[in-house]
PDB file of C-alpha atoms in Angstrom:
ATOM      1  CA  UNK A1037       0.000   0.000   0.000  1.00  0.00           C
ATOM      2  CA  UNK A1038       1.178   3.318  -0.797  1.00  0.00           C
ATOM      3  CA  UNK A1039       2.378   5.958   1.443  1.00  0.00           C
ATOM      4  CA  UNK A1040       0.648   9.353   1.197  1.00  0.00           C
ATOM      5  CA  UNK A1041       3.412  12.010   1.984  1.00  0.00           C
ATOM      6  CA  UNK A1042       1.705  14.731  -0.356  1.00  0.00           C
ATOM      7  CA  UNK A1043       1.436  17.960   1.485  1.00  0.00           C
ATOM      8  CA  UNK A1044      -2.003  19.171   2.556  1.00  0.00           C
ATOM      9  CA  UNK A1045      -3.404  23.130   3.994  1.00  0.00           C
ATOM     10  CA  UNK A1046      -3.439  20.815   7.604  1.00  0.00           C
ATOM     11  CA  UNK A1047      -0.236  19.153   7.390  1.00  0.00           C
ATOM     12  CA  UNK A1048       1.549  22.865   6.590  1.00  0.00           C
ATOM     13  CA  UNK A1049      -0.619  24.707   9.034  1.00  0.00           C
ATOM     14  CA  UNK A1050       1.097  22.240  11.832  1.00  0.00           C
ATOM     15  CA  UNK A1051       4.548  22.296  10.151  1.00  0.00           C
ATOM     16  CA  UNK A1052       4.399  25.997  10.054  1.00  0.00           C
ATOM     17  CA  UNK A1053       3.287  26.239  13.874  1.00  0.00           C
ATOM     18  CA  UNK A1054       6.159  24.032  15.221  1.00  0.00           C
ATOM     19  CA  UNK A1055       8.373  26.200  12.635  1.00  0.00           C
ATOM     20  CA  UNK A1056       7.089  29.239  14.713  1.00  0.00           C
ATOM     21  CA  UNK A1057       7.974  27.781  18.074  1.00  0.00           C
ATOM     22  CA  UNK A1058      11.097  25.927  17.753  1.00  0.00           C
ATOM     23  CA  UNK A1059      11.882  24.128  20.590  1.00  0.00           C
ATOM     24  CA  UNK A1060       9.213  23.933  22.472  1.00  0.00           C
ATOM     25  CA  UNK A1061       7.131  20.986  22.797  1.00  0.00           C
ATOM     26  CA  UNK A1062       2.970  20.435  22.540  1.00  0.00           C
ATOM     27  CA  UNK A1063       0.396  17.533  23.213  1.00  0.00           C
ATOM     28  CA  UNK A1064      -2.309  17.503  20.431  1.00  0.00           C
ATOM     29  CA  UNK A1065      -4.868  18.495  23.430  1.00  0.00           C
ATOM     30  CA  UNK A1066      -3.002  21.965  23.613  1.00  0.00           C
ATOM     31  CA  UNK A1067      -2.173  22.117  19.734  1.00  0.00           C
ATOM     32  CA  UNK A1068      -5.884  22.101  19.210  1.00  0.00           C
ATOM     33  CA  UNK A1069      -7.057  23.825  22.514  1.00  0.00           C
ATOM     34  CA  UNK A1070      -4.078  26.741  21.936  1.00  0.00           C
ATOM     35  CA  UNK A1071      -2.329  26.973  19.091  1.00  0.00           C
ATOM     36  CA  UNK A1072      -4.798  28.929  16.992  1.00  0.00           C
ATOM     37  CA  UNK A1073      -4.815  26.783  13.287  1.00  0.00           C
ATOM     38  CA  UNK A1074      -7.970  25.388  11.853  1.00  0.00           C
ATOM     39  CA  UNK A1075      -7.208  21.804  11.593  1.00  0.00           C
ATOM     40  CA  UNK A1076     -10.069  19.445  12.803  1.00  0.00           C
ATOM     41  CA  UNK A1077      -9.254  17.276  16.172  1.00  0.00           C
ATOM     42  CA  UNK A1078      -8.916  13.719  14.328  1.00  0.00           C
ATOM     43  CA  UNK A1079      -6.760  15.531  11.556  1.00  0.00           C
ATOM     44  CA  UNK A1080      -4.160  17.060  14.182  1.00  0.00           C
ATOM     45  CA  UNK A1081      -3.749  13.869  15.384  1.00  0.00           C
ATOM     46  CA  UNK A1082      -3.200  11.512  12.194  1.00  0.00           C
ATOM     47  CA  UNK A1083      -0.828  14.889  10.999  1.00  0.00           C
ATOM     48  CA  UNK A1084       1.249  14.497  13.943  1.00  0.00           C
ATOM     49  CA  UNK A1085       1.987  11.015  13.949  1.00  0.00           C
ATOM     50  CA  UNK A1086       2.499  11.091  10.485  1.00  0.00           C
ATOM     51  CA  UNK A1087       4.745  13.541  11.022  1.00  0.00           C
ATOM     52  CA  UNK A1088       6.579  12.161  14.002  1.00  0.00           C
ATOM     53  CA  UNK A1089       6.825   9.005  11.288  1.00  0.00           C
ATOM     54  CA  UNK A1090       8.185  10.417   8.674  1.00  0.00           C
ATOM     55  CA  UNK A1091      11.407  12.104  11.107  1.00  0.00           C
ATOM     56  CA  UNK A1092       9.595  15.591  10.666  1.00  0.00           C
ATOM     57  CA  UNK A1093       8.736  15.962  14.746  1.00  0.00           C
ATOM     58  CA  UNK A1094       9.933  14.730  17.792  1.00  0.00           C
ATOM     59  CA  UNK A1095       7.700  12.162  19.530  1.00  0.00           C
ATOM     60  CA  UNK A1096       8.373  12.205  23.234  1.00  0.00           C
ATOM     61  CA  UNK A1097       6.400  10.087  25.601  1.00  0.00           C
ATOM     62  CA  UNK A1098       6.056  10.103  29.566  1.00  0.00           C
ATOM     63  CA  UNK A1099       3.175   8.077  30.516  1.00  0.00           C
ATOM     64  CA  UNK A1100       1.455  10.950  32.079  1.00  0.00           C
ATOM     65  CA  UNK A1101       0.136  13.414  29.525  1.00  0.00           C
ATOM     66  CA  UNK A1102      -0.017  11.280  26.380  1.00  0.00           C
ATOM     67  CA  UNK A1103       2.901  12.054  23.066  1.00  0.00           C
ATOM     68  CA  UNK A1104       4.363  15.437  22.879  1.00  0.00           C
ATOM     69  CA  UNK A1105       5.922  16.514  19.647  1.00  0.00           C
ATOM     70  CA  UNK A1106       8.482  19.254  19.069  1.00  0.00           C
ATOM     71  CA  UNK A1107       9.627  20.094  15.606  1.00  0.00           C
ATOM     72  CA  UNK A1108      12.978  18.007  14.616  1.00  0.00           C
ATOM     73  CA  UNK A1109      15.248  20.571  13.772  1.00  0.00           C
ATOM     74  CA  UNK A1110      18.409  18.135  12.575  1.00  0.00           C
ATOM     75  CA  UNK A1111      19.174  14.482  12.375  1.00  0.00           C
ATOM     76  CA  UNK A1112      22.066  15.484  15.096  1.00  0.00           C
ATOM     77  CA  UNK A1113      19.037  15.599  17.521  1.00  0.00           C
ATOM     78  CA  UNK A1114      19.616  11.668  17.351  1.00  0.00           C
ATOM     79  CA  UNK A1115      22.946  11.859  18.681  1.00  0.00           C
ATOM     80  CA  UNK A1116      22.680  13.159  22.222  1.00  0.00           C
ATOM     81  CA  UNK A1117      20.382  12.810  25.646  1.00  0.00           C
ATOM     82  CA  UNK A1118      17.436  15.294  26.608  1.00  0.00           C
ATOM     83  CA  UNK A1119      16.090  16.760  29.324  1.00  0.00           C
ATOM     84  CA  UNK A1120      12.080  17.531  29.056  1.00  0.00           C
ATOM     85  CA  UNK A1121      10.405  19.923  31.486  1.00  0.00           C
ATOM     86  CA  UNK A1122       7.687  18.329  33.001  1.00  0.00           C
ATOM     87  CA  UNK A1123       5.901  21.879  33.658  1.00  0.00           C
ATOM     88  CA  UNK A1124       7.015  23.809  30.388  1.00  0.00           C
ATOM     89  CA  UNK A1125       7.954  21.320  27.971  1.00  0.00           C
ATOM     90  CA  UNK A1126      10.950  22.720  27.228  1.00  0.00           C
ATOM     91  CA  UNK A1127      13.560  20.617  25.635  1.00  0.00           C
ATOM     92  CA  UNK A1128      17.138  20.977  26.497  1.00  0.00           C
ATOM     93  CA  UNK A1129      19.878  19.288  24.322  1.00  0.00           C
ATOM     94  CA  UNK A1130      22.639  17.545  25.875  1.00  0.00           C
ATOM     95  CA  UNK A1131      26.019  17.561  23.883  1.00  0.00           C
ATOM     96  CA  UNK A1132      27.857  17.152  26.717  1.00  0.00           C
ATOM     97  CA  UNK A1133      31.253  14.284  27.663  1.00  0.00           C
ATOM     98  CA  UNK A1134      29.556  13.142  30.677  1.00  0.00           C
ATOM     99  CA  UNK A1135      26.927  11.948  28.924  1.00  0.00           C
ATOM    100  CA  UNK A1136      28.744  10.623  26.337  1.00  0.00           C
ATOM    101  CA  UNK A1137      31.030   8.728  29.083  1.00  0.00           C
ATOM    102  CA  UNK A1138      27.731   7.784  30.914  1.00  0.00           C
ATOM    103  CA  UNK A1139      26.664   5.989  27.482  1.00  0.00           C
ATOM    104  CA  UNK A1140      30.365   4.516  27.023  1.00  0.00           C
ATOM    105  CA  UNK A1141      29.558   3.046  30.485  1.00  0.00           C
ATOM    106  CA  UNK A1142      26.351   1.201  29.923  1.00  0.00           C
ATOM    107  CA  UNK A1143      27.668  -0.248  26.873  1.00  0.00           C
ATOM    108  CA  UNK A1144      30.937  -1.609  28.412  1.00  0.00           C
ATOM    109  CA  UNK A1145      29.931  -2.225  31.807  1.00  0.00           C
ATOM    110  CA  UNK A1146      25.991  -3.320  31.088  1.00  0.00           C
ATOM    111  CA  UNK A1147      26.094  -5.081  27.683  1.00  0.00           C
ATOM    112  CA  UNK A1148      23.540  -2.525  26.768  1.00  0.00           C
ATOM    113  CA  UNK A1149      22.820  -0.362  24.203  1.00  0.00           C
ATOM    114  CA  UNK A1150      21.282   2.903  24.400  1.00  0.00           C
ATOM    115  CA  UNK A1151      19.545   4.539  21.644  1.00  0.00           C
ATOM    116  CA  UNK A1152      20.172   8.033  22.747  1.00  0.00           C
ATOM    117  CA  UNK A1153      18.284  10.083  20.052  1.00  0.00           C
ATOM    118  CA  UNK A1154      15.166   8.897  22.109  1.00  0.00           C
ATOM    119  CA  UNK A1155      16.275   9.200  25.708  1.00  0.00           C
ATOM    120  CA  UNK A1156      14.490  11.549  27.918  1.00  0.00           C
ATOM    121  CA  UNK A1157      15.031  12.283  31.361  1.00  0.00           C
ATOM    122  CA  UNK A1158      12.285  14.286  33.056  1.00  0.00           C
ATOM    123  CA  UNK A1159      12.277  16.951  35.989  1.00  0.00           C
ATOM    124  CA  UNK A1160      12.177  20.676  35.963  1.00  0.00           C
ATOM    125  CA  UNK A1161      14.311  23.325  34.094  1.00  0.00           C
ATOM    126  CA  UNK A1162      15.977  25.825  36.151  1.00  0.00           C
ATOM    127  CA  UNK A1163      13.151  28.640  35.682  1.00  0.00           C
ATOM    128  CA  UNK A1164      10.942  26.088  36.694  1.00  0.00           C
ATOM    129  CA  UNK A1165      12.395  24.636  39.665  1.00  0.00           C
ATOM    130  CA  UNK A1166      13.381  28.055  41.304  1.00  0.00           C
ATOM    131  CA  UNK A1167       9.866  28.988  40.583  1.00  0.00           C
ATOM    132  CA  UNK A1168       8.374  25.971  42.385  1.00  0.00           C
ATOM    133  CA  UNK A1169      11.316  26.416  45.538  1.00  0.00           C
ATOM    134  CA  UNK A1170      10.113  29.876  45.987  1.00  0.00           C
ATOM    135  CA  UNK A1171       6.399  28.560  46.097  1.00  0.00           C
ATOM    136  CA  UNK A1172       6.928  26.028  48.368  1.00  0.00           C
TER     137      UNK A1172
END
């Protein structure tokens, strides 16, 4: 069965919001509730998974709130760890030696291999965790 990549009004009113806010990520709940394009419910989500598919978005998953997607700005976003938000979504990259020596480490001392471009470790950005310190 063919594949039906062609581009459609929908699929480039969602490729053009991620464009607009570049790393940040959104459920399809708050893509439809907030971001303000005039793509039916079922359609935002078949777009995004297609999308997600096809290498265009970021498909991040924490067993809480459902996918998030966040636009994939280069195939070197498959070569290092992440850090996700859990209260903003933000994204942050992590092109750092530790984590390279931490990956080194599983695979030498674990026999396992880690498949980096999707690893996501959760907890609170900075801005985020001050915030909720000078709450508490």
């Amino acid at each position: 069965m063919a594949v039906n990549n062609y581009n459609t009004r929908q699929r480039d009113e969602i490729v053009e919001f991620f464009n607009k806010h570049r790393g940040t990520c959104f459920t399809a709940k708050e893509l439809i509730k907030n971001g303000g394009i005039s793509v039916g419910e079922a359609t935002v989500y078949r777009t995004l998974s297609r999308l997600a598919d096809q290498g265009i978005l970021k498909r991040f998953t924490d067993g809480k709130t459902g996918a998030s997607y966040q636009l994939n700005e280069s195939e070197e976003c498959s070569s290092h760890f992440h850090l996700k938000c859990e209260k903003c979504q933000k994204i942050i990259h992590m092109d750092c030696e530790f984590m390279s020596d931490m990956k080194r480490h599983i695979e030498g001392s674990h026999d396992f291999f880690v498949d980096i471009g999707k690893t996501v470790i959760y907890g609170l950005c900075g801005d985020c965790g001050r915030a909720q310190k000078e709450d508490k």
